[in-house]
Coordinates of C-alpha atoms and ligand atoms in Angstrom, one line a residue:
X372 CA 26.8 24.8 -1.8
X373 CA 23.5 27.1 -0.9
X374 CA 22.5 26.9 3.0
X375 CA 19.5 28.1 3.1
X376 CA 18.1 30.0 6.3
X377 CA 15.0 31.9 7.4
X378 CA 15.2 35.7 9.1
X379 CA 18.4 35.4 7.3
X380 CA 20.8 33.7 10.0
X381 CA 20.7 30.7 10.7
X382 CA 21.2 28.4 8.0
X383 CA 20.3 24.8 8.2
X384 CA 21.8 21.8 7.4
X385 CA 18.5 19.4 7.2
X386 CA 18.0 18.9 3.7
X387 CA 21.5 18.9 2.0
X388 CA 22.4 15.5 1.1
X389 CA 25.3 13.5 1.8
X390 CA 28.0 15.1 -0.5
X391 CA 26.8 18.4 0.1
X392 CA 27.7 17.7 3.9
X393 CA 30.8 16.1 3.2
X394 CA 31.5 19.8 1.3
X395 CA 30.4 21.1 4.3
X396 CA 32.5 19.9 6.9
X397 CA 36.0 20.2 4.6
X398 CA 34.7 23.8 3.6
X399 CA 34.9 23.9 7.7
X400 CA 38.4 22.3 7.8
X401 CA 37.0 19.4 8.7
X402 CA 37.4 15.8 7.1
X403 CA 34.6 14.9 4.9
X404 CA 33.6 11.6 7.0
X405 CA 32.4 14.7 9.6
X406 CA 29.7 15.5 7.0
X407 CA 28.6 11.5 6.9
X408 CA 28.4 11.9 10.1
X409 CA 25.9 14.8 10.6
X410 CA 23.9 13.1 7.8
X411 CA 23.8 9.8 9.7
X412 CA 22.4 11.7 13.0
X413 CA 20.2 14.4 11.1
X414 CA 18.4 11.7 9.1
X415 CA 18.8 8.2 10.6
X416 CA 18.6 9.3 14.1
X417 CA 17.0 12.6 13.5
X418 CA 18.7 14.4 16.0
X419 CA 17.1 17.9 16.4
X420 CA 20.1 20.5 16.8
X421 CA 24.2 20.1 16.2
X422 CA 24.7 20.0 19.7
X423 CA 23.5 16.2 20.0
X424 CA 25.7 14.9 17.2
X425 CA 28.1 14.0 20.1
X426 CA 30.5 12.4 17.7
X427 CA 31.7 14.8 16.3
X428 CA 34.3 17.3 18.1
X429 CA 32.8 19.4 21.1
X430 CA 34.4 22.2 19.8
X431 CA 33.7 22.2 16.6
X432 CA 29.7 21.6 17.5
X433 CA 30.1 24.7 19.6
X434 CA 32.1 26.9 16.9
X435 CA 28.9 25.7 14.4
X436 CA 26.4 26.8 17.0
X437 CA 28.5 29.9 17.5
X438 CA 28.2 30.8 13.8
X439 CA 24.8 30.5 13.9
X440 CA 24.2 27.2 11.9
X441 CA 21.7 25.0 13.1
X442 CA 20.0 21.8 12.4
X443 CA 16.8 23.3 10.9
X444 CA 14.5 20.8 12.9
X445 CA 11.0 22.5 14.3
X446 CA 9.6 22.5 17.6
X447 CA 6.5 20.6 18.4
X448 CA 3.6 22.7 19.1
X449 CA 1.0 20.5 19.8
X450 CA -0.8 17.1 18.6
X451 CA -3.9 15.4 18.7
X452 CA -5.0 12.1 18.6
X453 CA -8.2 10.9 17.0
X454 CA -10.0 8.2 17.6
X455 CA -8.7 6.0 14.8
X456 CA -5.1 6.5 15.4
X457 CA -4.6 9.5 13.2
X458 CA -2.2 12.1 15.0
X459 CA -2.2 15.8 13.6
X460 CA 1.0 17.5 15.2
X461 CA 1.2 21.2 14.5
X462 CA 5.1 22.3 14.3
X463 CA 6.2 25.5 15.6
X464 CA 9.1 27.2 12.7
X465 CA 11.6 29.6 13.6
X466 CA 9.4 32.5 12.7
X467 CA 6.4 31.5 15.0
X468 CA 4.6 30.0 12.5
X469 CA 2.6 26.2 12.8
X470 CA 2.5 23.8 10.0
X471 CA 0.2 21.2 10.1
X472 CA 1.4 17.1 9.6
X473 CA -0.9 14.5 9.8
X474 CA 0.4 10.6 10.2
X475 CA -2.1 8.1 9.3
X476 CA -1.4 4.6 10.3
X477 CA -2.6 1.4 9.3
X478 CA -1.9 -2.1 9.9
X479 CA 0.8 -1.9 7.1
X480 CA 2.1 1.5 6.6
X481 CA 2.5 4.7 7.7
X482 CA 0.9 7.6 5.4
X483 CA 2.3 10.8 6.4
X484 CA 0.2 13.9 4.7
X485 CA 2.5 17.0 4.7
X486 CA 2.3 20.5 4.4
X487 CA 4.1 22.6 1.4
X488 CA 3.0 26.3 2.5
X489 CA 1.8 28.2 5.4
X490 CA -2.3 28.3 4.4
X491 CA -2.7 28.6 1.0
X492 CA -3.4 31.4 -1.3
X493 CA -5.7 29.5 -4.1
X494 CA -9.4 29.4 -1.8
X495 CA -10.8 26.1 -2.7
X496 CA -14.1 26.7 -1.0
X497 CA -14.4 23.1 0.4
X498 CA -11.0 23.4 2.1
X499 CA -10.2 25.1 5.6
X500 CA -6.7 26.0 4.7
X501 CA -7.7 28.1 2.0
X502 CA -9.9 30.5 4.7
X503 CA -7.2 31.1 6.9
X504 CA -4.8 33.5 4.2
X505 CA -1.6 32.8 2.7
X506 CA 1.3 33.1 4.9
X507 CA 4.6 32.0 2.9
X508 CA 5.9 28.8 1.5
X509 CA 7.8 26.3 3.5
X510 CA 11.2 25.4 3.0
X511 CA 12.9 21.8 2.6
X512 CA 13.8 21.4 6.5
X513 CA 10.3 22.7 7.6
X514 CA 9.0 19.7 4.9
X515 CA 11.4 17.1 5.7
X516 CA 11.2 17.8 9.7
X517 CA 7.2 17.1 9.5
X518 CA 7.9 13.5 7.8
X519 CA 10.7 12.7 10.6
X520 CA 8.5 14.6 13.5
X521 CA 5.6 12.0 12.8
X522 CA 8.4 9.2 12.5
X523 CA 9.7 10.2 16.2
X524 CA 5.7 10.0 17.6
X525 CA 4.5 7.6 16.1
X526 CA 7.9 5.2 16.6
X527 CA 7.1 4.0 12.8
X528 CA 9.0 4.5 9.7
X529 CA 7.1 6.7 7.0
X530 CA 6.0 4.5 3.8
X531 CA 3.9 6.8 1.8
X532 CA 4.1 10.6 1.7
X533 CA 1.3 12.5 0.3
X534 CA 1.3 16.3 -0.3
X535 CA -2.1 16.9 0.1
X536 CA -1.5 19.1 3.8
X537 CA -1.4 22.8 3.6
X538 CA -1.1 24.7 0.5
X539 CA -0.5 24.6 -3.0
X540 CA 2.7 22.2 -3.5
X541 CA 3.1 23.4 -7.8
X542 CA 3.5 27.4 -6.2
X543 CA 6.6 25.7 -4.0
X544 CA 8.0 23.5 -6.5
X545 CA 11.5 24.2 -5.9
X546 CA 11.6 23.3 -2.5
X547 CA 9.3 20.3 -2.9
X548 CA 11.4 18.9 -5.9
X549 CA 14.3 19.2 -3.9
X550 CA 12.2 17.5 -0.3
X551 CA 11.1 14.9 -2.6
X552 CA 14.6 14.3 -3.4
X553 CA 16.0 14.3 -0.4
X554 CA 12.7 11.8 1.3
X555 CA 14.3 9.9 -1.3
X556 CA 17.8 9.6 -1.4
X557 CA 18.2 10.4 2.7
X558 CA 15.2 9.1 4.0
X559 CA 15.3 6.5 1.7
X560 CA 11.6 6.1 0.6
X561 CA 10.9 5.1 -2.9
X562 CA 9.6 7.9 -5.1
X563 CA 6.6 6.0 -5.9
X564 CA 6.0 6.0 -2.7
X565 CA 5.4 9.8 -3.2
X566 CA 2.1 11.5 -3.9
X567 CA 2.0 15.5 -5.0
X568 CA -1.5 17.1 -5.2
X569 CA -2.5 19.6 -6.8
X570 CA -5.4 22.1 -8.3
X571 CA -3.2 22.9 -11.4
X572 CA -1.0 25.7 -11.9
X573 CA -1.6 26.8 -15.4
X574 CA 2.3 27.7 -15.9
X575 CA 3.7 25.3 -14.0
X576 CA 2.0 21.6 -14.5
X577 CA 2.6 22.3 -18.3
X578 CA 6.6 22.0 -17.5
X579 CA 6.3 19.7 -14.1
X580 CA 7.4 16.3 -15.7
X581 CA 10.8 18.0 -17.4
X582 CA 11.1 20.4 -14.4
X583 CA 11.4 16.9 -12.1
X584 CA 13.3 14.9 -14.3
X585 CA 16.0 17.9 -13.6
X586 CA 16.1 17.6 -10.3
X587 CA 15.1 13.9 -9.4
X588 CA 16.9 12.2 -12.6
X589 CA 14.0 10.1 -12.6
X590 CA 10.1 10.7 -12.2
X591 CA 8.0 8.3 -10.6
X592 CA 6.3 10.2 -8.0
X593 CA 2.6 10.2 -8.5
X594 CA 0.7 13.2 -9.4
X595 CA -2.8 13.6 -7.9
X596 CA -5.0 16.3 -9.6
X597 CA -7.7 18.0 -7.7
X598 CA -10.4 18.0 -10.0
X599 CA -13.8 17.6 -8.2
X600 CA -15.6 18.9 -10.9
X601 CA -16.4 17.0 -14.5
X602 CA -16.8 20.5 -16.5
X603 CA -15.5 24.2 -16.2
X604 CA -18.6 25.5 -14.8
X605 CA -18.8 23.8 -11.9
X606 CA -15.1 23.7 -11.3
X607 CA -14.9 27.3 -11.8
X608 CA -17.9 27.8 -8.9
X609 CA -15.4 25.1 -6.4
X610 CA -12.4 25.9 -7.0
X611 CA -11.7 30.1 -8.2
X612 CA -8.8 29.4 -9.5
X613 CA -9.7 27.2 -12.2
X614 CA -11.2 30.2 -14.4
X615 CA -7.8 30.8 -15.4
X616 CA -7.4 27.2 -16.5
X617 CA -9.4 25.7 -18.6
X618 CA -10.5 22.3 -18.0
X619 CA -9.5 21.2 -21.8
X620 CA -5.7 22.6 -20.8
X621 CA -5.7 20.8 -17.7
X622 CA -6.8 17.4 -19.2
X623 CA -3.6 17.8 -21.9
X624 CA -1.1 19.1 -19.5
X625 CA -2.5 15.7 -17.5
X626 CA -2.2 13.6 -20.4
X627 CA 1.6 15.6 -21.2
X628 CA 2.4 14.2 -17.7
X629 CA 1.9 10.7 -18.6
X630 CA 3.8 10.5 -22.1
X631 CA 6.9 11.7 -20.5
X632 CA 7.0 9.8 -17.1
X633 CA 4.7 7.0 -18.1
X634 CA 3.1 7.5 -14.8
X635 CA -1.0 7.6 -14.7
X636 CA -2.5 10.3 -13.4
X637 CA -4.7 9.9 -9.7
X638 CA -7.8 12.5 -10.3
X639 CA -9.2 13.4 -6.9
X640 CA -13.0 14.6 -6.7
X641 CA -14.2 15.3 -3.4
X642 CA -18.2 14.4 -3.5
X643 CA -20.2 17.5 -2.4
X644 CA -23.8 16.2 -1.8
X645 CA -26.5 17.7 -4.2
X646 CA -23.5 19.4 -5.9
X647 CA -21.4 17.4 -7.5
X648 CA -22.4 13.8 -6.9
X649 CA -25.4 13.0 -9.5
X650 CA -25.0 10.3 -11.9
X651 CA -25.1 12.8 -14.7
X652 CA -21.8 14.3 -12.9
X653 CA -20.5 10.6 -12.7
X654 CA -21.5 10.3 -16.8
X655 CA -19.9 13.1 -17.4
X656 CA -16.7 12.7 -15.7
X657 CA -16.5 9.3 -17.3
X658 CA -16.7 10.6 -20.7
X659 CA -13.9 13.5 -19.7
X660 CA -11.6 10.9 -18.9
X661 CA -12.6 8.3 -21.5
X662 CA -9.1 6.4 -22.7
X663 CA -7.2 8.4 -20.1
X664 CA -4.9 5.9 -18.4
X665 CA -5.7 7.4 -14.7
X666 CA -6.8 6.3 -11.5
X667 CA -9.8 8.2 -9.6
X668 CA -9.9 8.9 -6.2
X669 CA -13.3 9.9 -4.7
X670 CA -13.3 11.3 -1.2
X671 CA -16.6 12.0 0.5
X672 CA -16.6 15.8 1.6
X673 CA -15.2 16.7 5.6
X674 CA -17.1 19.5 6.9
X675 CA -15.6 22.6 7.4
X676 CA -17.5 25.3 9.3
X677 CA -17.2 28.3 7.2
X678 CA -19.5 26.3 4.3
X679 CA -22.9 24.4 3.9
X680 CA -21.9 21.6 1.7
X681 CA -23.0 18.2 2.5
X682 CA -21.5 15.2 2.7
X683 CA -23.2 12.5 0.1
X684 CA -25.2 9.7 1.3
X685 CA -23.4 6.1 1.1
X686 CA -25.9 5.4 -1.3
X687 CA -25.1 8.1 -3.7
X688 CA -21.2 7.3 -3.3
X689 CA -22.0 3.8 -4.1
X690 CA -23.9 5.2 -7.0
X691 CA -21.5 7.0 -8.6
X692 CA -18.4 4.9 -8.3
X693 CA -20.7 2.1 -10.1
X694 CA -21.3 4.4 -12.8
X695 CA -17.6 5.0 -13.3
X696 CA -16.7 1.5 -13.1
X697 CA -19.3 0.5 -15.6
X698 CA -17.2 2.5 -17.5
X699 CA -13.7 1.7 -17.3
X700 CA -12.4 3.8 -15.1
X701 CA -10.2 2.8 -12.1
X702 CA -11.8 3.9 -8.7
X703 CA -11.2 3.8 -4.8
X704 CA -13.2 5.7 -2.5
X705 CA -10.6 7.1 0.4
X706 CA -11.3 6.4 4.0
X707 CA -12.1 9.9 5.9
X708 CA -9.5 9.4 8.6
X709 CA -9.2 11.6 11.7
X710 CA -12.4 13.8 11.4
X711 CA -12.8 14.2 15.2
X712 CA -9.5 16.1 15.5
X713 CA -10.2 17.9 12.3
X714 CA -7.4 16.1 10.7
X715 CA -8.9 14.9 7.6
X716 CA -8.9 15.7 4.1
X717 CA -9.5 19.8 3.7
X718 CA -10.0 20.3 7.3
X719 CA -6.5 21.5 8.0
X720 CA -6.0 25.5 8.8
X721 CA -3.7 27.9 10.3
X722 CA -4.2 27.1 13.9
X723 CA -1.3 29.4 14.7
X724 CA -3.6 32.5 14.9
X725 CA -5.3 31.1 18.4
X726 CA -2.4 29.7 18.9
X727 CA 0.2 32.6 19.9
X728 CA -2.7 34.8 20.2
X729 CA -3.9 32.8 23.2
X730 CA -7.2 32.9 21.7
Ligands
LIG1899 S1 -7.5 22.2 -1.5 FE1 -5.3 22.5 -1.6 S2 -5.0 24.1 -3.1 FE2 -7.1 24.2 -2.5 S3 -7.2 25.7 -0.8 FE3 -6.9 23.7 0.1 S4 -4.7 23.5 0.4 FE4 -5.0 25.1 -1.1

């Protein structure tokens, strides 16, 4: 059994699943039920250190402690509320870092949009996280704590997870494969209740659908590819990191995806006004996509304040999803949720720097 830990002692115990407590506690000299136990209280009643799990013995909780093992839950930094009920909470980690988690409820359910890194190291121009730097990836209790952190506040259970929060999720895949497992199995949400987003890693989307059915047994987590662009060019001039994957590729390792999990593909495309939201752009995204058994997603662009991009007019949304649909394709348009707290799509950053700086 691995425990991981960050600044190299204190490992953590969120994120190992049931038998690998039950190991645990009789690798302790404990009886296994001890490790039920802690998994009850770290999951179900998401305690947030060993010290609370008042079942088990006092002095075994204090000979843990002692050792330097620890729940591996985070400390609430901060949170705001917007106006629509969205609530951003920014969670403090061990190494004085914030993550940002935004819940977004709804009459029926609970989407909770979760970081996989610490900013993010791939610069989409239309997205604040990318401006603040790269600081590391997160591991599986800083990603697990934000889904029960926003269960805690917002008193609700989680019933769709979306990685679309901080960072790159395909340059963390370990650790999300593994949170994704353990949302599923000890948080008990159904994997396709589970959205991962992402630009495209040109050596890892290739291999994602056999590199998850490893891990998970089963893939039916739904993958949500960034495109916003319907041809390399203007792809290349959104997102930098697409020079190094040709839009051709990406399509195929798409469509690769699909024949082995049988799951359609979400294609996200954020509308940049005057850039990327003609009808020529919807024409031609249509024809990209043409017999493609996906789903796309448009999302009207959040400002940011480092760029000039619009947002499109209603009118030209309207427009383009029309043109789409004449065409086949499955379309929703997503609701911009939490833009007064800067909490929506693209508008998250590392607000750690004023943070701890005091600035
Ligand atoms: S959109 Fe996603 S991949 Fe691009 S910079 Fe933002 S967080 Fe990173």
């Amino acid at each position: 059994m691995i425990l991981s830990s960050r600044k190299g002692n204190k490992p953590y115990l969120l994120g190992l699943n049931i038998h690998q407590l039950e190991d645990f506690a009789k690798c302790n000299g404990q009886d296994a039920f001890r490790g039920r136990q802690i998994h009850e209280w770290l999951y179900k009643k998401g305690v947030k250190s060993l010290d609370q799990i008042t079942v088990l013995p006092k002095a075994w909780r204090y000979q843990l402690i002692q050792e330097g093992f620890f729940a591996g839950r985070l400390r609430e930094a901060s949170r705001y509320l917007s106006n629509d009920g969205t609530l951003k909470l920014l969670l403090e980690t061990v190494d004085n870092e914030i993550i940002e988690a935004v819940g977004i409820p709804t009459r029926d359910r609970l989407t909770v949009c979760i970081s996989s890194q610490i900013g993010c190291p791939m610069q989409c121009r239309f997205c604040a996280t990318g401006k603040s730097g790269f600081q590391r990836s997160l591991e599986v209790n800083e990603i697990i704590d934000q889904i029960l952190s926003l269960r805690e506040v917002l008193n609700r259970r989680p019933s769709n997870i979306v990685f679309m929060g901080m960072g790159e999720p395909l340059l963390n895949i370990e650790a999300v494969l593994d949170s994704i497992y353990c949302m599923n199995k000890d948080l008990e949400i159904g994997q396709r209740r589970i959205t991962l987003s992402t630009v495209g890693i040109l050596n890892t989307l290739p291999q994602l659908a056999e590199l998850a059915r490893e891990r998970l047994g089963k893939v039916q987590f739904t993958l949500a590819l960034s495109l916003h662009a319907p041809n390399q060019g203007l792809r290349e001039s959104i997102i930098p990191s697409a020079k190094a994957y040709p839009l051709k590729t990406l399509i195929e390792d798409c469509r690769h995806y699909l024949d082995v999990t049988g799951r359609r593909v979400s294609f996200e495309y954020i509308l940049l006004g005057d850039l990327n939201d003609q009808m020529e752009h919807a024409e031609e995204l249509a024809d990209l996509l043409s017999g493609f058994q996906s789903h796309v997603n448009l999302i009207a662009y959040n400002p940011i304040a480092e760029e000039a991009f619009k947002r499109p007019s209603t009118f030209r949304i309207k427009q383009f999803m029309s043109v789409l649909e004449r065409q086949g394709l499955a379309v929703s348009l997503r609701a911009s949720r939490g833009l007064d707290q800067n909490a929506a799509c693209g508008q998250l950053r590392r607000q750690y720097a004023s943070f701890h700086k005091g600035v």
